[in-house]
Structure formats: C-alpha cells, structure tokens
mmCIF file with all atom_site columns, C-alpha atoms in Angstrom:
data_model
loop_
_atom_site.group_PDB
_atom_site.id
_atom_site.type_symbol
_atom_site.label_atom_id
_atom_site.label_alt_id
_atom_site.label_comp_id
_atom_site.label_asym_id
_atom_site.label_entity_id
_atom_site.label_seq_id
_atom_site.pdbx_PDB_ins_code
_atom_site.Cartn_x
_atom_site.Cartn_y
_atom_site.Cartn_z
_atom_site.occupancy
_atom_site.B_iso_or_equiv
_atom_site.pdbx_formal_charge
_atom_site.auth_seq_id
_atom_site.auth_comp_id
_atom_site.auth_asym_id
_atom_site.auth_atom_id
_atom_site.pdbx_PDB_model_num
ATOM 1  C CA . MET A 1 1  ? 87.486  100.072 83.835  1.00 94.00 ? 1  MET A CA 1
ATOM 2  C CA . ARG A 1 2  ? 89.412  100.985 86.951  1.00 97.00 ? 2  ARG A CA 1
ATOM 3  C CA . PRO A 1 3  ? 92.944  99.586  87.417  1.00 97.00 ? 3  PRO A CA 1
ATOM 4  C CA . GLU A 1 4  ? 92.011  97.611  90.529  1.00 97.00 ? 4  GLU A CA 1
ATOM 5  C CA . VAL A 1 5  ? 89.291  95.771  88.653  1.00 98.00 ? 5  VAL A CA 1
ATOM 6  C CA . ALA A 1 6  ? 91.492  95.152  85.615  1.00 98.00 ? 6  ALA A CA 1
ATOM 7  C CA . GLU A 1 7  ? 94.242  93.751  87.834  1.00 97.00 ? 7  GLU A CA 1
ATOM 8  C CA . PHE A 1 8  ? 91.799  91.322  89.499  1.00 98.00 ? 8  PHE A CA 1
ATOM 9  C CA . ILE A 1 9  ? 90.324  90.277  86.159  1.00 97.00 ? 9  ILE A CA 1
ATOM 10 C CA . ALA A 1 10 ? 93.829  89.581  84.848  1.00 97.00 ? 10 ALA A CA 1
ATOM 11 C CA . LEU A 1 11 ? 94.068  86.735  87.375  1.00 96.00 ? 11 LEU A CA 1
ATOM 12 C CA . GLY A 1 12 ? 91.321  84.847  85.541  1.00 95.00 ? 12 GLY A CA 1
ATOM 13 C CA . LYS A 1 13 ? 88.971  82.425  87.239  1.00 95.00 ? 13 LYS A CA 1
ATOM 14 C CA . LEU A 1 14 ? 89.277  81.925  90.987  1.00 95.00 ? 14 LEU A CA 1
ATOM 15 C CA . PRO A 1 15 ? 91.235  78.784  91.913  1.00 94.00 ? 15 PRO A CA 1
ATOM 16 C CA . SER A 1 16 ? 89.267  75.666  92.756  1.00 93.00 ? 16 SER A CA 1
ATOM 17 C CA . GLU A 1 17 ? 89.297  74.142  96.212  1.00 92.00 ? 17 GLU A CA 1
ATOM 18 C CA . ASP A 1 18 ? 90.276  70.909  94.434  1.00 93.00 ? 18 ASP A CA 1
ATOM 19 C CA . ASP A 1 19 ? 93.223  72.446  92.610  1.00 93.00 ? 19 ASP A CA 1
ATOM 20 C CA . ASP A 1 20 ? 95.978  69.913  91.933  1.00 93.00 ? 20 ASP A CA 1
ATOM 21 C CA . ARG A 1 21 ? 98.819  72.372  92.404  1.00 93.00 ? 21 ARG A CA 1
ATOM 22 C CA . PRO A 1 22 ? 100.872 72.297  95.635  1.00 95.00 ? 22 PRO A CA 1
ATOM 23 C CA . ASP A 1 23 ? 99.019  73.784  98.632  1.00 92.00 ? 23 ASP A CA 1
ATOM 24 C CA . GLU A 1 24 ? 101.371 76.741  98.961  1.00 95.00 ? 24 GLU A CA 1
ATOM 25 C CA . VAL A 1 25 ? 100.816 77.695  95.311  1.00 95.00 ? 25 VAL A CA 1
ATOM 26 C CA . VAL A 1 26 ? 97.035  77.533  95.679  1.00 93.00 ? 26 VAL A CA 1
ATOM 27 C CA . GLU A 1 27 ? 97.133  79.441  98.987  1.00 95.00 ? 27 GLU A CA 1
ATOM 28 C CA . ALA A 1 28 ? 99.266  82.173  97.376  1.00 96.00 ? 28 ALA A CA 1
ATOM 29 C CA . ALA A 1 29 ? 96.828  82.442  94.433  1.00 95.00 ? 29 ALA A CA 1
ATOM 30 C CA . ILE A 1 30 ? 93.845  82.667  96.763  1.00 95.00 ? 30 ILE A CA 1
ATOM 31 C CA . ASP A 1 31 ? 95.569  85.209  98.990  1.00 96.00 ? 31 ASP A CA 1
ATOM 32 C CA . ARG A 1 32 ? 96.444  87.320  95.939  1.00 96.00 ? 32 ARG A CA 1
ATOM 33 C CA . ALA A 1 33 ? 92.870  87.186  94.607  1.00 96.00 ? 33 ALA A CA 1
ATOM 34 C CA . ALA A 1 34 ? 91.393  88.073  98.017  1.00 96.00 ? 34 ALA A CA 1
ATOM 35 C CA . ASP A 1 35 ? 93.840  90.955  98.453  1.00 97.00 ? 35 ASP A CA 1
ATOM 36 C CA . LEU A 1 36 ? 93.110  92.394  95.015  1.00 97.00 ? 36 LEU A CA 1
ATOM 37 C CA . LEU A 1 37 ? 89.389  91.940  95.490  1.00 97.00 ? 37 LEU A CA 1
ATOM 38 C CA . GLY A 1 38 ? 89.586  93.855  98.791  1.00 96.00 ? 38 GLY A CA 1
ATOM 39 C CA . ARG A 1 39 ? 91.210  96.787  96.968  1.00 97.00 ? 39 ARG A CA 1
ATOM 40 C CA . ILE A 1 40 ? 88.359  97.288  94.515  1.00 98.00 ? 40 ILE A CA 1
ATOM 41 C CA . PRO A 1 41 ? 86.397  100.388 95.458  1.00 97.00 ? 41 PRO A CA 1
ATOM 42 C CA . ARG A 1 42 ? 82.668  99.803  95.799  1.00 97.00 ? 42 ARG A CA 1
ATOM 43 C CA . PRO A 1 43 ? 80.290  100.251 94.181  1.00 97.00 ? 43 PRO A CA 1
ATOM 44 C CA . VAL A 1 44 ? 81.500  98.755  90.921  1.00 97.00 ? 44 VAL A CA 1
ATOM 45 C CA . THR A 1 45 ? 80.076  99.809  87.578  1.00 96.00 ? 45 THR A CA 1
ATOM 46 C CA . ASP A 1 46 ? 77.735  97.535  85.619  1.00 94.00 ? 46 ASP A CA 1
ATOM 47 C CA . GLU A 1 47 ? 80.513  96.880  83.123  1.00 95.00 ? 47 GLU A CA 1
ATOM 48 C CA . GLU A 1 48 ? 82.946  95.977  85.912  1.00 96.00 ? 48 GLU A CA 1
ATOM 49 C CA . ALA A 1 49 ? 80.339  93.706  87.529  1.00 94.00 ? 49 ALA A CA 1
ATOM 50 C CA . HIS A 1 50 ? 79.926  91.707  84.335  1.00 92.00 ? 50 HIS A CA 1
ATOM 51 C CA . ALA A 1 51 ? 83.691  91.378  83.898  1.00 95.00 ? 51 ALA A CA 1
ATOM 52 C CA . LEU A 1 52 ? 84.210  90.414  87.548  1.00 95.00 ? 52 LEU A CA 1
ATOM 53 C CA . ALA A 1 53 ? 81.489  87.754  87.376  1.00 92.00 ? 53 ALA A CA 1
ATOM 54 C CA . GLU A 1 54 ? 83.468  85.967  84.685  1.00 92.00 ? 54 GLU A CA 1
ATOM 55 C CA . CYS A 1 55 ? 86.134  85.303  87.345  1.00 95.00 ? 55 CYS A CA 1
ATOM 56 C CA . ILE A 1 56 ? 83.793  83.102  89.333  1.00 92.00 ? 56 ILE A CA 1
ATOM 57 C CA . GLY A 1 57 ? 85.265  79.639  89.378  1.00 89.00 ? 57 GLY A CA 1
ATOM 58 C CA . GLU A 1 58 ? 83.922  76.157  89.889  1.00 87.00 ? 58 GLU A CA 1
ATOM 59 C CA . ASP A 1 59 ? 83.370  76.315  93.647  1.00 90.00 ? 59 ASP A CA 1
ATOM 60 C CA . LEU A 1 60 ? 83.490  78.598  96.680  1.00 89.00 ? 60 LEU A CA 1
ATOM 61 C CA . CYS A 1 61 ? 87.271  79.085  96.518  1.00 92.00 ? 61 CYS A CA 1
ATOM 62 C CA . PHE A 1 62 ? 87.353  78.838  100.323 1.00 92.00 ? 62 PHE A CA 1
ATOM 63 C CA . GLY A 1 63 ? 84.804  81.671  100.648 1.00 92.00 ? 63 GLY A CA 1
ATOM 64 C CA . VAL A 1 64 ? 86.380  84.177  98.277  1.00 95.00 ? 64 VAL A CA 1
ATOM 65 C CA . VAL A 1 65 ? 83.496  83.708  95.819  1.00 93.00 ? 65 VAL A CA 1
ATOM 66 C CA . TRP A 1 66 ? 81.109  85.215  98.398  1.00 92.00 ? 66 TRP A CA 1
ATOM 67 C CA . THR A 1 67 ? 83.140  88.432  98.507  1.00 95.00 ? 67 THR A CA 1
ATOM 68 C CA . LEU A 1 68 ? 83.237  88.469  94.722  1.00 95.00 ? 68 LEU A CA 1
ATOM 69 C CA . LEU A 1 69 ? 79.470  87.973  94.460  1.00 92.00 ? 69 LEU A CA 1
ATOM 70 C CA . HIS A 1 70 ? 78.839  90.734  97.026  1.00 92.00 ? 70 HIS A CA 1
ATOM 71 C CA . THR A 1 71 ? 81.143  93.026  95.057  1.00 95.00 ? 71 THR A CA 1
ATOM 72 C CA . VAL A 1 72 ? 79.294  92.275  91.817  1.00 93.00 ? 72 VAL A CA 1
ATOM 73 C CA . GLU A 1 73 ? 76.005  93.030  93.577  1.00 91.00 ? 73 GLU A CA 1
ATOM 74 C CA . THR A 1 74 ? 77.134  96.594  94.380  1.00 94.00 ? 74 THR A CA 1
ATOM 75 C CA . ALA A 1 75 ? 76.708  97.572  90.700  1.00 93.00 ? 75 ALA A CA 1
ATOM 76 C CA . PRO A 1 76 ? 73.878  100.068 90.131  1.00 92.00 ? 76 PRO A CA 1
ATOM 77 C CA . HIS A 1 77 ? 71.776  97.667  88.042  1.00 88.00 ? 77 HIS A CA 1
ATOM 78 C CA . ALA A 1 78 ? 72.778  94.422  89.687  1.00 81.00 ? 78 ALA A CA 1
ATOM 79 C CA . ARG A 1 79 ? 69.209  93.394  90.424  1.00 76.00 ? 79 ARG A CA 1
ATOM 80 C CA . GLU A 1 80 ? 67.850  94.095  86.962  1.00 76.00 ? 80 GLU A CA 1
ATOM 81 C CA . ASP A 1 81 ? 70.920  93.049  84.952  1.00 71.00 ? 81 ASP A CA 1
ATOM 82 C CA . GLN A 1 82 ? 72.702  90.427  87.042  1.00 67.00 ? 82 GLN A CA 1
ATOM 83 C CA . PRO A 1 83 ? 75.686  88.881  85.198  1.00 68.00 ? 83 PRO A CA 1
ATOM 84 C CA . GLU A 1 84 ? 74.904  85.375  84.016  1.00 70.00 ? 84 GLU A CA 1
ATOM 85 C CA . ALA A 1 85 ? 77.951  83.853  85.732  1.00 64.00 ? 85 ALA A CA 1
ATOM 86 C CA . ALA A 1 86 ? 76.872  85.393  89.051  1.00 68.00 ? 86 ALA A CA 1
ATOM 87 C CA . ARG A 1 87 ? 73.293  84.228  88.617  1.00 64.00 ? 87 ARG A CA 1
ATOM 88 C CA . ARG A 1 88 ? 74.436  80.650  87.907  1.00 65.00 ? 88 ARG A CA 1
ATOM 89 C CA . ARG A 1 89 ? 76.780  80.587  90.892  1.00 62.00 ? 89 ARG A CA 1
ATOM 90 C CA . ARG A 1 90 ? 74.255  82.115  93.292  1.00 62.00 ? 90 ARG A CA 1
ATOM 91 C CA . ALA A 1 91 ? 71.589  79.624  92.145  1.00 62.00 ? 91 ALA A CA 1
ATOM 92 C CA . GLY A 1 92 ? 74.016  76.734  92.642  1.00 56.00 ? 92 GLY A CA 1
ATOM 93 C CA . LEU A 1 93 ? 75.040  77.956  96.093  1.00 51.00 ? 93 LEU A CA 1
ATOM 94 C CA . THR A 1 94 ? 71.541  78.560  97.380  1.00 49.00 ? 94 THR A CA 1
ATOM 95 C CA . SER A 1 95 ? 70.205  75.207  96.127  1.00 46.00 ? 95 SER A CA 1
ATOM 96 C CA . GLN A 1 96 ? 72.748  73.173  98.091  1.00 45.00 ? 96 GLN A CA 1
#
C-alpha cells in the first residue's frame, strides 16, 4: 500500500456533518482528510480501494465522500469487485 493511502486510512472514518466537536476542530479534520485524499495518486489498487472504502463515514462529510468514492472507483476492478462500504454509501446517496 502506498504511503499516501496509508496516511489517509490512518485518519479513520470521515467526520460526520453532525459532529459534536467544536466547528474549528471538525473543519481542520475535514481539511486534513481532503488534503490527504487529493495527494493519493490515481488509479488506486484494488487493495487500496477496499481499505479506502472503510473510511466512508455516516454522511457526505460536506462533499468529501464524493471524492473518496470517485477515488475508490479508479481501481482496476471497481465495477466487478466494488467494496461493500462504497456500495452501501452509493446506494444510500442515489436513493435520496
């Protein structure tokens, strides 16, 4: 796994839009996640896609989840072997 992906994964799940922490803390966490996500070279490997999908949180994380999903979808076998977390999130987003 490439260092950029490992560093993003180390953050854990994306923060929720309803996070109870102070706004500046949540904004800093979101900015950090978005910055790290932007540094990940595309395409990602299938292994990286599955690991990245586990970082999908409870909601859109102010749009960051879309970038994460698009990144996951760059994996070579994303259509045939879509990570379960990504499939659940995409289904939830498109059914709203």
